[in-house]
PDB file of C-alpha atoms in Angstrom:
ATOM      1  CA  UNK A   1     106.863-231.747  94.261  1.00  0.00           C
ATOM      2  CA  UNK A   2     103.067-231.793  93.888  1.00  0.00           C
ATOM      3  CA  UNK A   3     101.788-231.362  90.332  1.00  0.00           C
ATOM      4  CA  UNK A   4      98.309-230.350  89.233  1.00  0.00           C
ATOM      5  CA  UNK A   5      96.654-232.645  86.700  1.00  0.00           C
ATOM      6  CA  UNK A   6      96.647-231.621  83.030  1.00  0.00           C
ATOM      7  CA  UNK A   7      93.739-229.482  81.875  1.00  0.00           C
ATOM      8  CA  UNK A   8      92.370-228.074  78.636  1.00  0.00           C
ATOM      9  CA  UNK A   9      92.191-224.312  78.177  1.00  0.00           C
ATOM     10  CA  UNK A  10      90.872-222.812  74.942  1.00  0.00           C
ATOM     11  CA  UNK A  11      91.288-226.146  73.197  1.00  0.00           C
ATOM     12  CA  UNK A  12      94.959-226.348  74.174  1.00  0.00           C
ATOM     13  CA  UNK A  13      96.469-228.881  76.535  1.00  0.00           C
ATOM     14  CA  UNK A  14      97.872-227.139  79.577  1.00  0.00           C
ATOM     15  CA  UNK A  15     100.841-229.016  80.986  1.00  0.00           C
ATOM     16  CA  UNK A  16     101.073-229.725  84.726  1.00  0.00           C
ATOM     17  CA  UNK A  17     102.581-226.925  86.809  1.00  0.00           C
ATOM     18  CA  UNK A  18     104.120-226.911  90.258  1.00  0.00           C
ATOM     19  CA  UNK A  19     101.847-225.870  93.098  1.00  0.00           C
ATOM     20  CA  UNK A  20     103.716-223.251  95.144  1.00  0.00           C
ATOM     21  CA  UNK A  21     100.744-221.976  97.167  1.00  0.00           C
ATOM     22  CA  UNK A  22     102.074-223.454 100.394  1.00  0.00           C
ATOM     23  CA  UNK A  23     104.816-225.726 101.662  1.00  0.00           C
ATOM     24  CA  UNK A  24     102.040-227.885 103.162  1.00  0.00           C
ATOM     25  CA  UNK A  25     100.650-229.031  99.780  1.00  0.00           C
ATOM     26  CA  UNK A  26     103.870-230.727  98.690  1.00  0.00           C
ATOM     27  CA  UNK A  27     105.039-234.213  99.573  1.00  0.00           C
ATOM     28  CA  UNK A  28     108.552-235.634  99.098  1.00  0.00           C
ATOM     29  CA  UNK A  29     108.954-238.314  96.449  1.00  0.00           C
ATOM     30  CA  UNK A  30     110.723-241.615  97.250  1.00  0.00           C
ATOM     31  CA  UNK A  31     113.875-240.241  95.602  1.00  0.00           C
ATOM     32  CA  UNK A  32     113.704-237.178  97.840  1.00  0.00           C
ATOM     33  CA  UNK A  33     113.400-239.359 100.949  1.00  0.00           C
ATOM     34  CA  UNK A  34     116.408-241.378  99.784  1.00  0.00           C
ATOM     35  CA  UNK A  35     118.415-238.188  99.190  1.00  0.00           C
ATOM     36  CA  UNK A  36     117.539-236.916 102.672  1.00  0.00           C
ATOM     37  CA  UNK A  37     118.514-240.218 104.280  1.00  0.00           C
ATOM     38  CA  UNK A  38     121.891-240.187 102.541  1.00  0.00           C
ATOM     39  CA  UNK A  39     122.674-236.488 102.976  1.00  0.00           C
ATOM     40  CA  UNK A  40     125.754-235.314 104.842  1.00  0.00           C
ATOM     41  CA  UNK A  41     124.811-234.000 108.258  1.00  0.00           C
ATOM     42  CA  UNK A  42     126.160-231.299 110.524  1.00  0.00           C
ATOM     43  CA  UNK A  43     125.046-228.609 112.962  1.00  0.00           C
ATOM     44  CA  UNK A  44     123.593-225.757 110.920  1.00  0.00           C
ATOM     45  CA  UNK A  45     123.597-223.423 113.947  1.00  0.00           C
ATOM     46  CA  UNK A  46     127.363-223.858 114.192  1.00  0.00           C
ATOM     47  CA  UNK A  47     127.696-223.464 110.431  1.00  0.00           C
ATOM     48  CA  UNK A  48     129.098-226.909 109.715  1.00  0.00           C
ATOM     49  CA  UNK A  49     126.245-228.615 107.821  1.00  0.00           C
ATOM     50  CA  UNK A  50     127.687-229.118 104.296  1.00  0.00           C
ATOM     51  CA  UNK A  51     124.292-229.835 102.712  1.00  0.00           C
ATOM     52  CA  UNK A  52     122.788-226.585 103.993  1.00  0.00           C
ATOM     53  CA  UNK A  53     125.925-224.679 103.024  1.00  0.00           C
ATOM     54  CA  UNK A  54     125.696-225.942  99.430  1.00  0.00           C
ATOM     55  CA  UNK A  55     121.998-225.078  99.244  1.00  0.00           C
ATOM     56  CA  UNK A  56     122.558-221.547 100.565  1.00  0.00           C
ATOM     57  CA  UNK A  57     125.473-220.988  98.183  1.00  0.00           C
ATOM     58  CA  UNK A  58     123.397-222.182  95.221  1.00  0.00           C
ATOM     59  CA  UNK A  59     120.479-219.900  96.139  1.00  0.00           C
ATOM     60  CA  UNK A  60     122.797-216.899  96.541  1.00  0.00           C
ATOM     61  CA  UNK A  61     124.412-217.571  93.166  1.00  0.00           C
ATOM     62  CA  UNK A  62     121.072-217.975  91.374  1.00  0.00           C
ATOM     63  CA  UNK A  63     119.658-214.733  92.808  1.00  0.00           C
ATOM     64  CA  UNK A  64     122.851-212.676  92.684  1.00  0.00           C
ATOM     65  CA  UNK A  65     123.033-212.179  96.457  1.00  0.00           C
ATOM     66  CA  UNK A  66     126.013-212.131  98.813  1.00  0.00           C
ATOM     67  CA  UNK A  67     124.720-215.072 100.834  1.00  0.00           C
ATOM     68  CA  UNK A  68     121.720-217.325 101.316  1.00  0.00           C
ATOM     69  CA  UNK A  69     119.806-218.341 104.432  1.00  0.00           C
ATOM     70  CA  UNK A  70     117.973-221.655 104.814  1.00  0.00           C
ATOM     71  CA  UNK A  71     114.903-221.716 107.059  1.00  0.00           C
ATOM     72  CA  UNK A  72     112.698-224.691 107.815  1.00  0.00           C
ATOM     73  CA  UNK A  73     109.316-223.386 106.620  1.00  0.00           C
ATOM     74  CA  UNK A  74     107.620-220.870 104.365  1.00  0.00           C
ATOM     75  CA  UNK A  75     106.256-219.074 107.437  1.00  0.00           C
ATOM     76  CA  UNK A  76     109.785-218.517 108.738  1.00  0.00           C
ATOM     77  CA  UNK A  77     110.837-217.262 105.304  1.00  0.00           C
ATOM     78  CA  UNK A  78     107.954-214.764 105.262  1.00  0.00           C
ATOM     79  CA  UNK A  79     108.903-213.527 108.737  1.00  0.00           C
ATOM     80  CA  UNK A  80     112.551-213.031 107.751  1.00  0.00           C
ATOM     81  CA  UNK A  81     111.489-211.097 104.634  1.00  0.00           C
ATOM     82  CA  UNK A  82     109.167-208.790 106.592  1.00  0.00           C
ATOM     83  CA  UNK A  83     111.696-208.128 109.362  1.00  0.00           C
ATOM     84  CA  UNK A  84     114.322-207.275 106.737  1.00  0.00           C
ATOM     85  CA  UNK A  85     112.275-204.280 105.603  1.00  0.00           C
ATOM     86  CA  UNK A  86     110.274-203.300 108.698  1.00  0.00           C
ATOM     87  CA  UNK A  87     110.624-202.620 112.395  1.00  0.00           C
ATOM     88  CA  UNK A  88     108.123-203.023 115.277  1.00  0.00           C
ATOM     89  CA  UNK A  89     105.474-200.318 114.912  1.00  0.00           C
ATOM     90  CA  UNK A  90     105.654-200.167 111.119  1.00  0.00           C
ATOM     91  CA  UNK A  91     102.388-200.671 109.254  1.00  0.00           C
ATOM     92  CA  UNK A  92     101.719-203.217 106.523  1.00  0.00           C
ATOM     93  CA  UNK A  93     100.129-201.578 103.483  1.00  0.00           C
ATOM     94  CA  UNK A  94      98.221-204.503 101.972  1.00  0.00           C
ATOM     95  CA  UNK A  95      94.932-205.774 103.363  1.00  0.00           C
ATOM     96  CA  UNK A  96      94.967-208.932 105.436  1.00  0.00           C
ATOM     97  CA  UNK A  97      95.137-212.052 103.207  1.00  0.00           C
ATOM     98  CA  UNK A  98      95.644-209.868 100.125  1.00  0.00           C
ATOM     99  CA  UNK A  99      97.571-211.552  97.317  1.00  0.00           C
ATOM    100  CA  UNK A 100     100.523-209.706  95.805  1.00  0.00           C
ATOM    101  CA  UNK A 101     101.301-210.336  92.147  1.00  0.00           C
ATOM    102  CA  UNK A 102     104.804-208.994  91.543  1.00  0.00           C
ATOM    103  CA  UNK A 103     105.529-207.295  88.211  1.00  0.00           C
ATOM    104  CA  UNK A 104     108.803-208.102  86.408  1.00  0.00           C
ATOM    105  CA  UNK A 105     110.612-209.637  89.414  1.00  0.00           C
ATOM    106  CA  UNK A 106     113.442-210.839  87.135  1.00  0.00           C
ATOM    107  CA  UNK A 107     114.159-207.419  85.614  1.00  0.00           C
ATOM    108  CA  UNK A 108     117.915-206.804  85.180  1.00  0.00           C
ATOM    109  CA  UNK A 109     118.653-210.540  85.500  1.00  0.00           C
ATOM    110  CA  UNK A 110     122.236-211.268  84.527  1.00  0.00           C
ATOM    111  CA  UNK A 111     123.323-207.608  84.561  1.00  0.00           C
ATOM    112  CA  UNK A 112     125.485-205.559  86.908  1.00  0.00           C
ATOM    113  CA  UNK A 113     122.329-204.093  88.443  1.00  0.00           C
ATOM    114  CA  UNK A 114     120.456-205.800  91.257  1.00  0.00           C
ATOM    115  CA  UNK A 115     117.750-208.324  90.445  1.00  0.00           C
ATOM    116  CA  UNK A 116     114.411-206.567  90.072  1.00  0.00           C
ATOM    117  CA  UNK A 117     115.835-203.365  88.615  1.00  0.00           C
ATOM    118  CA  UNK A 118     115.988-201.591  91.974  1.00  0.00           C
ATOM    119  CA  UNK A 119     112.184-201.352  92.145  1.00  0.00           C
ATOM    120  CA  UNK A 120     109.492-203.548  93.671  1.00  0.00           C
ATOM    121  CA  UNK A 121     106.157-203.371  91.833  1.00  0.00           C
ATOM    122  CA  UNK A 122     103.047-205.491  92.106  1.00  0.00           C
ATOM    123  CA  UNK A 123      99.272-205.700  92.278  1.00  0.00           C
ATOM    124  CA  UNK A 124      97.538-206.061  95.634  1.00  0.00           C
ATOM    125  CA  UNK A 125      94.500-204.934  97.617  1.00  0.00           C
ATOM    126  CA  UNK A 126      94.590-201.832  99.845  1.00  0.00           C
ATOM    127  CA  UNK A 127      91.456-200.855 101.811  1.00  0.00           C
ATOM    128  CA  UNK A 128      89.412-203.150  99.601  1.00  0.00           C
ATOM    129  CA  UNK A 129      90.654-201.592  96.350  1.00  0.00           C
ATOM    130  CA  UNK A 130      92.797-203.518  93.869  1.00  0.00           C
ATOM    131  CA  UNK A 131      95.741-201.315  92.948  1.00  0.00           C
ATOM    132  CA  UNK A 132      99.381-201.271  91.912  1.00  0.00           C
ATOM    133  CA  UNK A 133     102.048-200.640  94.533  1.00  0.00           C
ATOM    134  CA  UNK A 134     105.539-199.632  93.459  1.00  0.00           C
ATOM    135  CA  UNK A 135     108.514-198.738  95.642  1.00  0.00           C
ATOM    136  CA  UNK A 136     112.218-198.069  95.323  1.00  0.00           C
ATOM    137  CA  UNK A 137     114.428-200.729  96.904  1.00  0.00           C
ATOM    138  CA  UNK A 138     116.514-198.636  99.355  1.00  0.00           C
ATOM    139  CA  UNK A 139     118.653-201.625 100.351  1.00  0.00           C
ATOM    140  CA  UNK A 140     120.088-201.795  96.802  1.00  0.00           C
ATOM    141  CA  UNK A 141     122.447-198.899  95.970  1.00  0.00           C
ATOM    142  CA  UNK A 142     120.388-196.535  98.103  1.00  0.00           C
ATOM    143  CA  UNK A 143     117.321-197.003  95.917  1.00  0.00           C
ATOM    144  CA  UNK A 144     118.982-195.233  92.981  1.00  0.00           C
ATOM    145  CA  UNK A 145     117.439-195.566  89.535  1.00  0.00           C
ATOM    146  CA  UNK A 146     119.032-197.280  86.553  1.00  0.00           C
ATOM    147  CA  UNK A 147     117.946-198.040  82.966  1.00  0.00           C
ATOM    148  CA  UNK A 148     116.128-201.183  84.091  1.00  0.00           C
ATOM    149  CA  UNK A 149     114.254-199.180  86.728  1.00  0.00           C
ATOM    150  CA  UNK A 150     112.941-197.030  83.886  1.00  0.00           C
ATOM    151  CA  UNK A 151     111.823-199.983  81.774  1.00  0.00           C
ATOM    152  CA  UNK A 152     110.131-201.635  84.745  1.00  0.00           C
ATOM    153  CA  UNK A 153     108.380-198.384  85.718  1.00  0.00           C
ATOM    154  CA  UNK A 154     107.162-197.896  82.138  1.00  0.00           C
ATOM    155  CA  UNK A 155     105.748-201.428  82.057  1.00  0.00           C
ATOM    156  CA  UNK A 156     104.087-200.875  85.438  1.00  0.00           C
ATOM    157  CA  UNK A 157     102.427-197.664  84.225  1.00  0.00           C
ATOM    158  CA  UNK A 158     101.273-199.457  81.088  1.00  0.00           C
ATOM    159  CA  UNK A 159      99.596-202.150  83.193  1.00  0.00           C
ATOM    160  CA  UNK A 160      97.897-199.445  85.294  1.00  0.00           C
ATOM    161  CA  UNK A 161      96.548-197.690  82.190  1.00  0.00           C
ATOM    162  CA  UNK A 162      95.379-200.880  80.480  1.00  0.00           C
ATOM    163  CA  UNK A 163      93.535-202.123  83.568  1.00  0.00           C
ATOM    164  CA  UNK A 164      92.467-198.751  85.030  1.00  0.00           C
ATOM    165  CA  UNK A 165      94.229-199.460  88.308  1.00  0.00           C
ATOM    166  CA  UNK A 166      95.194-196.738  90.802  1.00  0.00           C
ATOM    167  CA  UNK A 167      98.843-196.674  91.830  1.00  0.00           C
ATOM    168  CA  UNK A 168     100.576-196.125  95.168  1.00  0.00           C
ATOM    169  CA  UNK A 169     104.194-194.997  94.825  1.00  0.00           C
ATOM    170  CA  UNK A 170     106.552-195.286  97.807  1.00  0.00           C
ATOM    171  CA  UNK A 171     109.821-193.409  97.344  1.00  0.00           C
ATOM    172  CA  UNK A 172     113.028-193.717  99.336  1.00  0.00           C
ATOM    173  CA  UNK A 173     115.639-193.099  96.678  1.00  0.00           C
ATOM    174  CA  UNK A 174     119.037-191.547  96.138  1.00  0.00           C
ATOM    175  CA  UNK A 175     117.939-190.341  92.685  1.00  0.00           C
ATOM    176  CA  UNK A 176     119.684-191.625  89.573  1.00  0.00           C
ATOM    177  CA  UNK A 177     122.641-193.985  89.575  1.00  0.00           C
ATOM    178  CA  UNK A 178     124.966-191.205  88.347  1.00  0.00           C
ATOM    179  CA  UNK A 179     127.085-193.194  85.850  1.00  0.00           C
ATOM    180  CA  UNK A 180     123.834-194.150  84.105  1.00  0.00           C
ATOM    181  CA  UNK A 181     121.736-190.996  84.509  1.00  0.00           C
ATOM    182  CA  UNK A 182     121.751-190.203  80.780  1.00  0.00           C
ATOM    183  CA  UNK A 183     120.498-193.721  80.043  1.00  0.00           C
ATOM    184  CA  UNK A 184     117.793-193.247  82.662  1.00  0.00           C
ATOM    185  CA  UNK A 185     116.417-189.711  82.422  1.00  0.00           C
ATOM    186  CA  UNK A 186     116.642-189.113  78.650  1.00  0.00           C
ATOM    187  CA  UNK A 187     114.626-192.222  77.682  1.00  0.00           C
ATOM    188  CA  UNK A 188     112.375-191.582  80.681  1.00  0.00           C
ATOM    189  CA  UNK A 189     111.544-188.090  79.446  1.00  0.00           C
ATOM    190  CA  UNK A 190     110.797-189.382  75.959  1.00  0.00           C
ATOM    191  CA  UNK A 191     108.550-192.114  77.357  1.00  0.00           C
ATOM    192  CA  UNK A 192     106.654-189.589  79.496  1.00  0.00           C
ATOM    193  CA  UNK A 193     106.229-187.320  76.464  1.00  0.00           C
ATOM    194  CA  UNK A 194     104.979-190.198  74.304  1.00  0.00           C
ATOM    195  CA  UNK A 195     102.513-191.292  76.988  1.00  0.00           C
ATOM    196  CA  UNK A 196     101.248-187.741  77.490  1.00  0.00           C
ATOM    197  CA  UNK A 197     100.731-187.266  73.754  1.00  0.00           C
ATOM    198  CA  UNK A 198      98.882-190.577  73.507  1.00  0.00           C
ATOM    199  CA  UNK A 199      96.609-189.712  76.425  1.00  0.00           C
ATOM    200  CA  UNK A 200      95.978-186.192  75.106  1.00  0.00           C
ATOM    201  CA  UNK A 201      95.067-187.556  71.692  1.00  0.00           C
ATOM    202  CA  UNK A 202      92.744-190.106  73.256  1.00  0.00           C
ATOM    203  CA  UNK A 203      91.045-187.392  75.316  1.00  0.00           C
ATOM    204  CA  UNK A 204      90.600-185.203  72.216  1.00  0.00           C
ATOM    205  CA  UNK A 205      89.016-188.079  70.292  1.00  0.00           C
ATOM    206  CA  UNK A 206      86.670-188.832  73.198  1.00  0.00           C
ATOM    207  CA  UNK A 207      85.576-185.187  73.423  1.00  0.00           C
ATOM    208  CA  UNK A 208      84.881-185.054  69.685  1.00  0.00           C
ATOM    209  CA  UNK A 209      82.842-188.261  69.840  1.00  0.00           C
ATOM    210  CA  UNK A 210      80.783-186.925  72.752  1.00  0.00           C
ATOM    211  CA  UNK A 211      80.183-183.508  71.174  1.00  0.00           C
TER     212      UNK A 211
END
């Protein structure tokens, strides 16, 4: 694993962090080479490579998924991810080479709800404008909303307001996860009311200051 050198930020020592920008910037350590040389081998296509099987099982367990899939490069992983959610002819929303900073990707970790809270939210660039994109995850319980969806949405809206970012909302949802609708809509209504009151009060103060 490649590590950046230590740096000083605001007078504080910043510890080295892993560089995950690309799988081409990392180099195996001698211990990694030794582990590869001594690994059990098999034909992964036929499903009998024990090393790959253990890796896929570990990844599935860590992320709360039914199964894992090992691919040989980051490019292949990106392609699999895109083809999971799109079909030929679909359009990609973000600009070419736009970064995408995901918001609260670990929401609902360790709960009965899917990782991410049933919503994908992040900051990217669309038509040259930095904005927030949020979308229901229709492959998880039909995109239904749960209490963690609410908390993640509230945090996303807060980030939009604090940074004056426009938001694009993509909806393909089955509504509320019925056993948890009271825990979703009641707090959601209160949060919307609180936000509206705060914004109204701010607008009133601004008008008074400008008058």
